[in-house]
Every structure is written in C-alpha cells, then in structure tokens.
Short mmCIF file of C-alpha atoms and ligand atoms in Angstrom, two decimals:
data_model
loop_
_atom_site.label_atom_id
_atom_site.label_comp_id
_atom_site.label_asym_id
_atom_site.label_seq_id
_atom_site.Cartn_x
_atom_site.Cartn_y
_atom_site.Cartn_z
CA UNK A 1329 0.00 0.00 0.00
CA UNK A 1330 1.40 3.48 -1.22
CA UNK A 1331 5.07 1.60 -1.23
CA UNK A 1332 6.13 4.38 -3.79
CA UNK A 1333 6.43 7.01 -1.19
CA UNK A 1334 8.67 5.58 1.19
CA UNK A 1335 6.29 6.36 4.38
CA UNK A 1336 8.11 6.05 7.40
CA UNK A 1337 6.41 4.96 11.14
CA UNK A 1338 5.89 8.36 13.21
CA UNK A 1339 3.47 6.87 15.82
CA UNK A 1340 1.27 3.59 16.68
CA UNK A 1341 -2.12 5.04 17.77
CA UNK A 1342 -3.64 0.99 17.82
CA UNK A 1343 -2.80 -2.15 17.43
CA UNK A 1344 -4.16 -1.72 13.16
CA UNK A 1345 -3.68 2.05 13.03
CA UNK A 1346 0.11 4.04 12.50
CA UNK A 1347 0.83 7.70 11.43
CA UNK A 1348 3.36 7.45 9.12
CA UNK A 1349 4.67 10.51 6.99
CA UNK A 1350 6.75 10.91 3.70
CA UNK A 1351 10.08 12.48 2.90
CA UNK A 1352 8.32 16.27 3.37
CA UNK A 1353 6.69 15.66 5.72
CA UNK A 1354 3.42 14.58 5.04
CA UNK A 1355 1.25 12.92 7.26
CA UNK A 1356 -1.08 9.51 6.59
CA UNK A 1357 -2.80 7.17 8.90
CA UNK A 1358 -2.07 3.94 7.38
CA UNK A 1359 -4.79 0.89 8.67
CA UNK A 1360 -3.88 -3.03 8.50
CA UNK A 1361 -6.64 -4.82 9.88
CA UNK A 1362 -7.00 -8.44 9.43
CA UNK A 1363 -10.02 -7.94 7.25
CA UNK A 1364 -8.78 -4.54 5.00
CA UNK A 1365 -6.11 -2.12 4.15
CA UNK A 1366 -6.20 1.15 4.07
CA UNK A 1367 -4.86 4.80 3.94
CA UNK A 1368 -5.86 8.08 4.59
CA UNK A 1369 -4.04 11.24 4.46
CA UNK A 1370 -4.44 14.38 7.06
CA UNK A 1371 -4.30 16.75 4.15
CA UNK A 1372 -8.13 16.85 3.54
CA UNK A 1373 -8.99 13.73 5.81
CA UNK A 1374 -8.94 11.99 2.20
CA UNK A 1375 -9.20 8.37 2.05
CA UNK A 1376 -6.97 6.93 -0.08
CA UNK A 1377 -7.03 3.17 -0.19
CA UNK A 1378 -9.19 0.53 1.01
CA UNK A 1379 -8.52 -3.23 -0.32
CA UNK A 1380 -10.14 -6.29 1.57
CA UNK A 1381 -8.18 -9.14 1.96
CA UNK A 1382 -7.99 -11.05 -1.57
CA UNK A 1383 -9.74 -8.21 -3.56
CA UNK A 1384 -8.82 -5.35 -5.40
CA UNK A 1385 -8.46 -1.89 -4.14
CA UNK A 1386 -12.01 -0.53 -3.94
CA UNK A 1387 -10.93 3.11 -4.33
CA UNK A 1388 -8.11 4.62 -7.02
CA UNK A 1389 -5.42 6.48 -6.43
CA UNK A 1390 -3.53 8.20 -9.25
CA UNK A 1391 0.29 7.04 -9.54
CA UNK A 1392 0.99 10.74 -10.75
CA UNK A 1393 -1.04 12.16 -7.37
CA UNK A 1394 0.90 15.12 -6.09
CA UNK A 1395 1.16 15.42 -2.39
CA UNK A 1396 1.75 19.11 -1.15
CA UNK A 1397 -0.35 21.32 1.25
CA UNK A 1398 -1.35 23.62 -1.75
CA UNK A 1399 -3.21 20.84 -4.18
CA UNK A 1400 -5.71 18.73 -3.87
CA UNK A 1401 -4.51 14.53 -4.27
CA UNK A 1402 -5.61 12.98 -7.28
CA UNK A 1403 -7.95 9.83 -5.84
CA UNK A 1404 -9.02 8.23 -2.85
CA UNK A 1405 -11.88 10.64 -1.72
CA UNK A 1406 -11.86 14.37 -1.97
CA UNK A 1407 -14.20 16.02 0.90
CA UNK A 1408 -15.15 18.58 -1.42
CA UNK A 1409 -16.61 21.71 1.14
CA UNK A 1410 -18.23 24.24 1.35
CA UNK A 1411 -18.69 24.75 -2.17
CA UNK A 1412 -19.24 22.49 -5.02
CA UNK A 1413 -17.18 23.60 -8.10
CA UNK A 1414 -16.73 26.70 -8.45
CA UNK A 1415 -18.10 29.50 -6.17
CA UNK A 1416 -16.82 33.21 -5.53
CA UNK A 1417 -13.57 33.77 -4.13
CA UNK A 1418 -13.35 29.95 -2.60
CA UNK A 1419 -10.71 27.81 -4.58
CA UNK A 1420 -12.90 24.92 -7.08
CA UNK A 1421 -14.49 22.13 -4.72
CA UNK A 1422 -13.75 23.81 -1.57
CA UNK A 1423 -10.77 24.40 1.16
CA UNK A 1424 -11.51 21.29 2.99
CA UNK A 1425 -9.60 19.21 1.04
CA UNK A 1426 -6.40 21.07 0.90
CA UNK A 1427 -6.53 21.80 4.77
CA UNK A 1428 -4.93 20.05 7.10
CA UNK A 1429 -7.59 18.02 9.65
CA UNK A 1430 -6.98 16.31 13.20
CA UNK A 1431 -7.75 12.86 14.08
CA UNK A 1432 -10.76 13.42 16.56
CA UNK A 1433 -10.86 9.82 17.99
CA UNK A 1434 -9.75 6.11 16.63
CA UNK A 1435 -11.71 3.01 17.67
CA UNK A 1436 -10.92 -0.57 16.44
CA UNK A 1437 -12.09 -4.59 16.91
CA UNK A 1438 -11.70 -7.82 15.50
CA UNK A 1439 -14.98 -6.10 12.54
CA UNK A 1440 -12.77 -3.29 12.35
CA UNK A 1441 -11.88 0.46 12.42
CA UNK A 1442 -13.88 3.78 13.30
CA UNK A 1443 -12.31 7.30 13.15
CA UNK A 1444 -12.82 10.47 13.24
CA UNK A 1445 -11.05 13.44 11.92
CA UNK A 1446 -12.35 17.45 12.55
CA UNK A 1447 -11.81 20.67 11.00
CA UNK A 1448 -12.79 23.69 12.36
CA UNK A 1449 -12.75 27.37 10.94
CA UNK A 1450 -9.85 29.63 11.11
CA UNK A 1451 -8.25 33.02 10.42
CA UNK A 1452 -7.71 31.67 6.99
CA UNK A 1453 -10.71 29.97 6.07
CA UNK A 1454 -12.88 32.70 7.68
CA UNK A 1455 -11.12 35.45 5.30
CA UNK A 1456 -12.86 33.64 2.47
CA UNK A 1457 -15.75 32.05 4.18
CA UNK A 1458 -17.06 34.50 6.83
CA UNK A 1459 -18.32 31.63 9.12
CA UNK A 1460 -17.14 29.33 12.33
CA UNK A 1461 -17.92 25.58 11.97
CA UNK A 1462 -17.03 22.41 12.57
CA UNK A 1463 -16.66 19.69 10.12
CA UNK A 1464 -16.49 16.25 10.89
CA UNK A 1465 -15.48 13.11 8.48
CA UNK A 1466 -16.18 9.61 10.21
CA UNK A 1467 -14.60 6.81 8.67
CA UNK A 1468 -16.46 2.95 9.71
CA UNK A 1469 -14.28 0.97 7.98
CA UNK A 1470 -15.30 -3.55 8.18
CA UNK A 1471 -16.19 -5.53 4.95
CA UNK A 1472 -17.70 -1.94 3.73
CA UNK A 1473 -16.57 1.57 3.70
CA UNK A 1474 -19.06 4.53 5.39
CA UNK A 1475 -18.04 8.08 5.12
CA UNK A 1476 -20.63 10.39 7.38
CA UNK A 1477 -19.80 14.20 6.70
CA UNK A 1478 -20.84 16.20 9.58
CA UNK A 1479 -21.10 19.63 8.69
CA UNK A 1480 -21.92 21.93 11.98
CA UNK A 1481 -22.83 25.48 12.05
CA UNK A 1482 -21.20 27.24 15.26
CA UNK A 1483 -21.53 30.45 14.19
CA UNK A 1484 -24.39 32.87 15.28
CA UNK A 1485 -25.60 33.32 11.69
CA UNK A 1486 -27.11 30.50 9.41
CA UNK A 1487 -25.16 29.74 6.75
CA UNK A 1488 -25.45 27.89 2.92
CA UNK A 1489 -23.17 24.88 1.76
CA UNK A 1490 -22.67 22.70 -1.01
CA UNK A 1491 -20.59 19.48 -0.65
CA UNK A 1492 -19.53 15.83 -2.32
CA UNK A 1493 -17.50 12.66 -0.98
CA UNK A 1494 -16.03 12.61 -4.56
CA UNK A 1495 -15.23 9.45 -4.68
CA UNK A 1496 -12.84 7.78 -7.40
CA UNK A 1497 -13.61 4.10 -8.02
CA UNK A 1498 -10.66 1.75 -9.13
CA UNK A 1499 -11.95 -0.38 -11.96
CA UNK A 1500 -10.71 -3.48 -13.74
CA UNK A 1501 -11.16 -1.36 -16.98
CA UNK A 1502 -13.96 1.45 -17.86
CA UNK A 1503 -14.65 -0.98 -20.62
CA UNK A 1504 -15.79 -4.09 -18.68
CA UNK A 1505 -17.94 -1.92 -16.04
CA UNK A 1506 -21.50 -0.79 -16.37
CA UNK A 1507 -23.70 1.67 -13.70
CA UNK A 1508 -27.76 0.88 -12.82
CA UNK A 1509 -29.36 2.85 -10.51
CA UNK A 1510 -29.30 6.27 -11.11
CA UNK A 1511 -31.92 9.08 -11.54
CA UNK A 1512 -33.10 8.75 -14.79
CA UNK A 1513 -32.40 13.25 -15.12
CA UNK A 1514 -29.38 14.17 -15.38
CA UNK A 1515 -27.50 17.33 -16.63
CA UNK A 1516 -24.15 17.10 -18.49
CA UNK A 1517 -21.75 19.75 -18.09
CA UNK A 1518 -20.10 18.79 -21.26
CA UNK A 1519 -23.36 18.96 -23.15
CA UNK A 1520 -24.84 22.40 -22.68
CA UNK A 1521 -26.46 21.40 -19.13
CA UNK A 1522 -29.64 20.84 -20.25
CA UNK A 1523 -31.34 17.91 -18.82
CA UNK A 1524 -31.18 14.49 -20.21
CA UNK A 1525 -32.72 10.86 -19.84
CA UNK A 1526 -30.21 8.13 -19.23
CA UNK A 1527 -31.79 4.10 -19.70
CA UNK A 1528 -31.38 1.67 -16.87
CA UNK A 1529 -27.68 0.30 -17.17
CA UNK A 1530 -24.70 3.11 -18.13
CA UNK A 1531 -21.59 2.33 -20.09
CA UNK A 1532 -19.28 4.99 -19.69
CA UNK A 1533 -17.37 5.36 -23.70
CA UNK A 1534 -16.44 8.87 -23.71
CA UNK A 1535 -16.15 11.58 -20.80
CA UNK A 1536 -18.73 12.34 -18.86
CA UNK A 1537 -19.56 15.01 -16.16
CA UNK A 1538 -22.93 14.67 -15.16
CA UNK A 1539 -25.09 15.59 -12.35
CA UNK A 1540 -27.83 13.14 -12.07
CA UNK A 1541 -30.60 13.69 -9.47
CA UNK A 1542 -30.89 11.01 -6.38
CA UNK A 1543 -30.94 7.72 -6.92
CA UNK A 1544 -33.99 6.42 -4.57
CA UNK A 1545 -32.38 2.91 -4.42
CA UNK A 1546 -29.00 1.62 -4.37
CA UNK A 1547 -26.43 2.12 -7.24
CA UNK A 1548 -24.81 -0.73 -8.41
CA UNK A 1549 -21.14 -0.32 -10.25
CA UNK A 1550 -20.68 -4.07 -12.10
CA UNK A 1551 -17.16 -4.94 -13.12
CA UNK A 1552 -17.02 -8.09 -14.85
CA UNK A 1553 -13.06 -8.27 -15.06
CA UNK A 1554 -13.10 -7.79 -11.71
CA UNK A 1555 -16.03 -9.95 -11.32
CA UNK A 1556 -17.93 -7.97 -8.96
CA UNK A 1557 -20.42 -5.82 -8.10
CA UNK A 1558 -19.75 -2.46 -5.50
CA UNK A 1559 -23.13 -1.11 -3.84
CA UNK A 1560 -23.18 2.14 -3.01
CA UNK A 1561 -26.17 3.79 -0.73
CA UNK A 1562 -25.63 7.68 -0.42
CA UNK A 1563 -27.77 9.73 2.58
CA UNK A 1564 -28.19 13.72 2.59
CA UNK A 1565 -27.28 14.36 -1.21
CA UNK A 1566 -29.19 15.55 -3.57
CA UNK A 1567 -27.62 14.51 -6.55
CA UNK A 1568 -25.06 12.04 -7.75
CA UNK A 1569 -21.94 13.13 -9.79
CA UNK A 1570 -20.59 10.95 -12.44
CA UNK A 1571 -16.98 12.12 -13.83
CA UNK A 1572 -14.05 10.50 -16.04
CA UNK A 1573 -12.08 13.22 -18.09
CA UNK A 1574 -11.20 10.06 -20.74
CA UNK A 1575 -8.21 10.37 -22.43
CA UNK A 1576 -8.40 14.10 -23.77
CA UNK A 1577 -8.85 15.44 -20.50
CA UNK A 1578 -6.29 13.18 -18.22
CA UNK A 1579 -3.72 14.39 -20.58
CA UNK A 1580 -4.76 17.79 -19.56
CA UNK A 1581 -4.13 16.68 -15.94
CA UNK A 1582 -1.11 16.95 -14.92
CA UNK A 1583 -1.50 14.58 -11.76
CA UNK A 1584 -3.20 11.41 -13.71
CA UNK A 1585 -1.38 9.21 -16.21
CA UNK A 1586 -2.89 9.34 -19.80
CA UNK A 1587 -4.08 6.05 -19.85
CA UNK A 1588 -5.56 5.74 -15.82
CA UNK A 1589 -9.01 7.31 -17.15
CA UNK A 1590 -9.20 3.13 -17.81
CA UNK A 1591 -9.35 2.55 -14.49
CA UNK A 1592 -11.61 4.96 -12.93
CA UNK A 1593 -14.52 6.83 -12.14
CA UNK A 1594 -16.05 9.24 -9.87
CA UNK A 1595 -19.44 8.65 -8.63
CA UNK A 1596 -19.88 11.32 -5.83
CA UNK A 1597 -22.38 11.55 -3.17
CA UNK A 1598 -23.21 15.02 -3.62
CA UNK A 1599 -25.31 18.54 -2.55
CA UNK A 1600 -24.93 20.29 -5.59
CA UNK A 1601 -27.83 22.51 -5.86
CA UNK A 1602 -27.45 25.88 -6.64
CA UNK A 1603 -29.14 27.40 -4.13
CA UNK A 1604 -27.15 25.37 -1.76
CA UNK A 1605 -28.44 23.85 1.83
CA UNK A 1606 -29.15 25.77 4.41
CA UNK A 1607 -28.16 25.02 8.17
CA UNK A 1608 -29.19 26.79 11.10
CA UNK A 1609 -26.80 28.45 13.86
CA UNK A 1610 -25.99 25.40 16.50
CA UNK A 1611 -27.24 23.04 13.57
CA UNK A 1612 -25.97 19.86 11.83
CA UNK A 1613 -26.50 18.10 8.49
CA UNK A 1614 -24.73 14.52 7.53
CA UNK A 1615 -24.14 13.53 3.99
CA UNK A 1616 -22.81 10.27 3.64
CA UNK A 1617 -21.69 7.17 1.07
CA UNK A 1618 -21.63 3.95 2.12
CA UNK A 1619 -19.66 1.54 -0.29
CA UNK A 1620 -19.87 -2.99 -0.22
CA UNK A 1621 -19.26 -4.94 -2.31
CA UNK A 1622 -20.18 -8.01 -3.65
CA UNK A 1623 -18.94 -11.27 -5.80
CA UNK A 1624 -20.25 -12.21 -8.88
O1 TA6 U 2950 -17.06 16.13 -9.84
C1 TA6 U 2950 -16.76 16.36 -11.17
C2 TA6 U 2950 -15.81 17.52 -11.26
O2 TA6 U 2950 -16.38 18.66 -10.70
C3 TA6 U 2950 -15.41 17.72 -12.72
O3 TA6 U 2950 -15.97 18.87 -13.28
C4 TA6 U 2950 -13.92 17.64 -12.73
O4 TA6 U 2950 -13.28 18.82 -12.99
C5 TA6 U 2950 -13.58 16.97 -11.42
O5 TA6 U 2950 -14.61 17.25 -10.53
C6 TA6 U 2950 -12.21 17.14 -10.80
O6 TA6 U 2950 -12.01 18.41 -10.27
P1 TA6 U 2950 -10.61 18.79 -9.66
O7 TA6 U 2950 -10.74 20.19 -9.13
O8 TA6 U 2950 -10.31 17.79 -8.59
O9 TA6 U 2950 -9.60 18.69 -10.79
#
C-alpha cells in the first residue's frame, strides 16, 4: 500500500492504526486490519485506499497524485466543502480538502476500524468564508466503507453549503464496467447542461460530467473483469456526480497518467444545488456514502 512514497512509522495510535509521513513531511494514517487495508491522508482527511483481503483496491489512487499542502490529491476521496465547483472567491471544490484536519478519535475490533477526523474554521478559512464551523469526516471501515460528513454550524448566523465525498472508483477497466441505478435526469456539463434521460444500465465510452438527481435505491457499479459488483447507498445528497475526463482530458491533468481514465470513475455523493443547503446556527447536516461490495 502506497510503497512508492517511502512512508516512514511516526506513531502507533492501535494495534491496526500508524501515522506514518513521507520524505516532506506529510502525514497519513495507514490501517492493517486483518479484514482490509487502508490509507488516509491528514491533508483533507482523504481516504486513499481501502482493499479487503484477496480483492482489489475498492478506491483509485492516481500514480501521478501530487502530495503538497497547496493541491488537492488525485484519488481516494476528496471532501469537497463548502462549495461544489466553483463559487466566488473559494478555490474549485472547496478548502476542505487542501486543509490540514486532526484525528478526533480512533476506535478498532476484530470487525474493524472507526475514526474520526475534525476541522474547524480559522483566520484563513474565515477570510474567504465568513463563518465558524465544525466539520467532521467519520470513517467505519469492516467488509464496507461509510463516510458520514458532519457539517456543523457554530456560528451565530445561518449559513449555505454545497458538498460531495467525490469518490474515485478503481476499476478493472472502464470498458468491462456498467452503472444501474441512477436518476433517470441528469445534466451534463459537457453537453450544454440541459437535462437528459439516461436508460437503466450506463456504459461509460467517452467523458462524462454529469449531475444526475438522487438515486432512490442503491447504485450498483458491475465490473465483470473484476467480477464484482460495488453497492453504493448515499444519505443527505441531492444529486449524484458521475466524472471520467477520458483520455483528452487526463492528458490535460497533470496529476493522472494518460491512460488511468481506464481505471476509474467518480461517482460522488453530492449537494450540488445551486441554491445550496441551508443550516441553522448550532445546527448539523450529515451527507454520507456507504460503499460494499459483492462477488459475482
Ligand atoms: O465532480 C466532477 C468535477 O467537478 C469535474 O468537473 C472535474 O473537474 C472533477 O470534478 C475534478 O475536479 P478537480 O478540481 O479535482 O480537478
């Protein structure tokens, strides 16, 4: 798991979970638990692996993904907050995934791992988002993955968010894999936004960056290579994001491989609509993605 960057032991905190950190510095919580692998980093609380025992990694990482506090890593999955995409003067997707977050609390047992990590406001983030908060990504990690996003208003004043758990799934190849369960409406950014009708079961053949509405049941990601299917149940979104750049636009990315749009593809538990949600001073709202998987 991430042998590439040389992470060396900083600190047990359990008997599964170690910080480690990289040649600059560069913090990750690195979990072996009999029943999983997997990696986070404390620049943007960002999962970044998770592999059961005799699987494939669930989640893809790009082997071009630049770690530095200014960018945002290629893979895993981006907490994208308090804006989705663009907005004003905050920097695309958000500053939660290029700040640095705390581990809260860690929890672990023979099913396996539970953890917390917190970011609250400061000078800098309240210079471009006038607001104090508290957000809060808890990681259950057994046989499945569960994200919950807390997002918690502490300020005096209500204020408006978007958000997504961006997640980037590693796939056998884009050409073996299919998608049912999504909204029927979506939107395509790279198709003049205007709504569309997808059928029941999605092959992804070009790019795509599409907002489809939520999915009332569960969405099912098939990869025959791989020969299985990944579930994935989101809470508190409104909206699912499906993205691959293809080709074209990897090689425009300076941080993915030409070729790795093969083996990925964002579907994102997301709040992405424009008017944004709404939460009340003292107040709380969870979004969350919950990811299994099963064999074919
Ligand atoms: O979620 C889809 C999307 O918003 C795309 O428009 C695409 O640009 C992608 O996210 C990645 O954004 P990033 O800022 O991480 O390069």
């Amino acid at each position: 798991m991430l042998k590439h960057l040389n992470l060396r032991k900083k600190k047990q905190l359990s008997e599964s979970i170690q910080v480690q950190y990289d040649s600059a510095g560069f913090e990750f919580i690195i979990i072996e638990h009999a029943n999983f692998s997997a990696a986070f980093t404390l620049h943007g609380a960002q999962l970044l692996h998770f592999q059961l025992q005799d699987q494939q990694p669930i989640i893809w990482l790009s082997e071009a993904a630049i770690f530095n506090d200014q960018k945002a890593i290629r893979g895993g999955v981006p907490v994208c907050w308090p804006c989705f995409g663009k907005a004003n003067n905050l920097p695309n997707h958000g500053f939660a995934r290029t700040s640095e977050w705390s581990v809260e609390s860690f929890n672990e047992n023979t099913q396996g791992v539970e953890i917390e990590f917190l970011l609250r406001d400061s000078k800098e983030t309240y210079k471009i988002w006038p607001y104090h908060f508290e957000l809060t990504l808890k990681a259950s990690l057994t046989d499945k993955i569960k994200l919950e996003l807390i997002s918690r208003n502490c300020d005096s004043k209500p204020f408006i968010y978007n958000a997504a758990l961006h997640t980037y799934f590693n796939l056998s190849n884009i050409s073996s894999c299919s998608i049912t369960g999504l909204h029927k409406n979506y939107s395509d950014k790279l198709d003049a936004s205007k709504l569309k009708t997808s059928s029941k079961s999605i092959v992804i053949d070009k790019p795509i960056d599409a907002i489809f509405q939520k999915s009332s049941t569960v969405i099912k990601l098939t990869d025959e290579l791989f020969a299985r299917n990944i579930s994935i149940k989101n809470t508190g979104n409104d909206s699912e994001v499906v993205w691959n750049p293809w080709q074209n636009g990897a090689q425009m990315l300076t941080d993915m491989p030409d070729s790795s749009y093969n083996n990925m593809l964002c579907i994102e538990s997301a709040i992405t609509n424009p008017m944004g949600n709404v939460i009340e001073s003292q107040q709380s709202r969870v979004l969350s993605t919950e990811i299994s998987i099963e064999s074919k």
